[in-house]
Amino acid sequence: MPYRAYPKGIYEAVAHCSQLGVPMYITGAHYLFLQLGQLGTDYVHIHKTSMREPINSKTGIADRDDKYREHHIKAYFEQIERCVRDGYDLRGVMYWTLVDNYEWDQGWTMHFGLYGFDPKTKVRKLKEGAKVIKEIFKEMPAKMRAARSNAHKKQPTDQLPAATDIPNMRKSA
């Protein structure tokens, strides 16, 4: 999974998708879910490659040695706060991922989790670089309230892709 970390990618994805005028949730993987109507009814699922330029909006980092995780987490959450401060209707963020997981094409070699997982012993352990997320989550409600109250709406500069470019993930009736 060779990719470069690009925290600003979350901001760019939110700014781009804000043109739909619906609340947004970052699911932590490569996707944004945009709520249409009431919670749990309709969602538009926008994959990063449906945009003209691919945007890496993944919140996790595959960091076997845990050298970059703390910086990575801080940098991504700074961009999330920036989105709210700039007036985008970002309602939630889910970090990818809680525990190291099996990647179908990479096996157990990618270490995205906040907790390490040893598939042989089944032991899970919080990674040192992930401890910062506990502090971020403690401070986040107050930071988000302040950001929302001081928000100034950014005007999107990019054009939304044509409706035919956005995959419809809802089941057909």
Short mmCIF file of C-alpha atoms in Angstrom, two decimals, residues 84-158:
data_model
loop_
_atom_site.label_atom_id
_atom_site.label_comp_id
_atom_site.label_asym_id
_atom_site.label_seq_id
_atom_site.Cartn_x
_atom_site.Cartn_y
_atom_site.Cartn_z
CA VAL A 84 -14.97 23.08 11.14
CA ARG A 85 -13.37 26.49 11.72
CA ASP A 86 -13.85 27.25 8.00
CA GLY A 87 -17.56 26.47 8.28
CA TYR A 88 -17.81 23.09 6.58
CA ASP A 89 -20.60 20.90 7.95
CA LEU A 90 -18.36 18.10 9.19
CA ARG A 91 -20.27 16.10 11.79
CA GLY A 92 -18.01 13.18 12.63
CA VAL A 93 -14.66 11.49 12.18
CA MET A 94 -13.78 7.83 12.64
CA TYR A 95 -10.09 6.94 12.86
CA TRP A 96 -8.74 4.09 10.73
CA THR A 97 -8.28 1.83 12.61
CA LEU A 98 -8.56 0.76 16.24
CA VAL A 99 -6.56 -2.48 15.92
CA ASP A 100 -4.07 -3.67 13.32
CA ASN A 101 -6.00 -5.62 10.76
CA TYR A 102 -5.46 -8.13 7.97
CA GLU A 103 -5.18 -6.49 4.56
CA TRP A 104 -6.20 -8.92 1.84
CA ASP A 105 -3.35 -7.98 -0.47
CA GLN A 106 -0.72 -7.32 2.25
CA GLY A 107 -1.53 -9.79 5.03
CA TRP A 108 -0.53 -8.67 8.54
CA THR A 109 2.27 -6.41 7.27
CA MET A 110 0.38 -3.10 7.42
CA HIS A 111 0.15 -1.67 10.93
CA PHE A 112 -2.58 1.00 10.82
CA GLY A 113 -4.07 0.31 14.25
CA LEU A 114 -3.94 2.45 17.35
CA TYR A 115 -3.46 -0.91 19.06
CA GLY A 116 -0.95 -3.42 17.80
CA PHE A 117 -2.22 -6.95 17.31
CA ASP A 118 -0.15 -10.10 17.32
CA PRO A 119 -2.07 -12.70 15.27
CA LYS A 120 -0.14 -15.56 16.93
CA THR A 121 -0.73 -14.61 20.58
CA LYS A 122 -3.93 -12.56 19.98
CA VAL A 123 -2.48 -9.86 22.28
CA ARG A 124 -3.48 -6.22 21.67
CA LYS A 125 -1.39 -3.33 22.99
CA LEU A 126 -1.86 0.44 22.70
CA LYS A 127 0.96 1.85 20.60
CA GLU A 128 3.06 4.64 22.09
CA GLY A 129 2.44 6.95 19.11
CA ALA A 130 -1.33 6.47 19.46
CA LYS A 131 -1.58 7.78 23.02
CA VAL A 132 -1.92 11.33 21.71
CA ILE A 133 -5.37 10.53 20.33
CA LYS A 134 -6.72 10.18 23.89
CA GLU A 135 -5.76 13.80 24.60
CA ILE A 136 -7.13 14.97 21.26
CA PHE A 137 -10.48 13.31 21.97
CA LYS A 138 -10.62 14.85 25.47
CA GLU A 139 -10.05 18.33 24.05
CA MET A 140 -12.06 17.90 20.85
CA PRO A 141 -15.60 18.77 22.07
CA ALA A 142 -14.48 22.16 23.41
CA LYS A 143 -12.31 22.83 20.35
CA MET A 144 -15.15 21.97 17.97
CA ARG A 145 -17.62 24.20 19.85
CA ALA A 146 -15.15 27.08 19.66
CA ALA A 147 -14.38 26.39 15.99
CA ARG A 148 -18.10 26.27 15.09
CA SER A 149 -18.87 29.49 16.94
CA ASN A 150 -16.02 31.29 15.16
CA ALA A 151 -16.56 29.58 11.79
CA HIS A 152 -16.32 31.54 8.57
CA LYS A 153 -17.69 29.84 5.48
CA LYS A 154 -15.19 29.12 2.75
CA GLN A 155 -16.46 29.35 -0.79
CA PRO A 156 -15.71 26.20 -2.81
CA THR A 157 -13.40 26.95 -5.70
CA ASP A 158 -13.63 23.56 -7.34
#
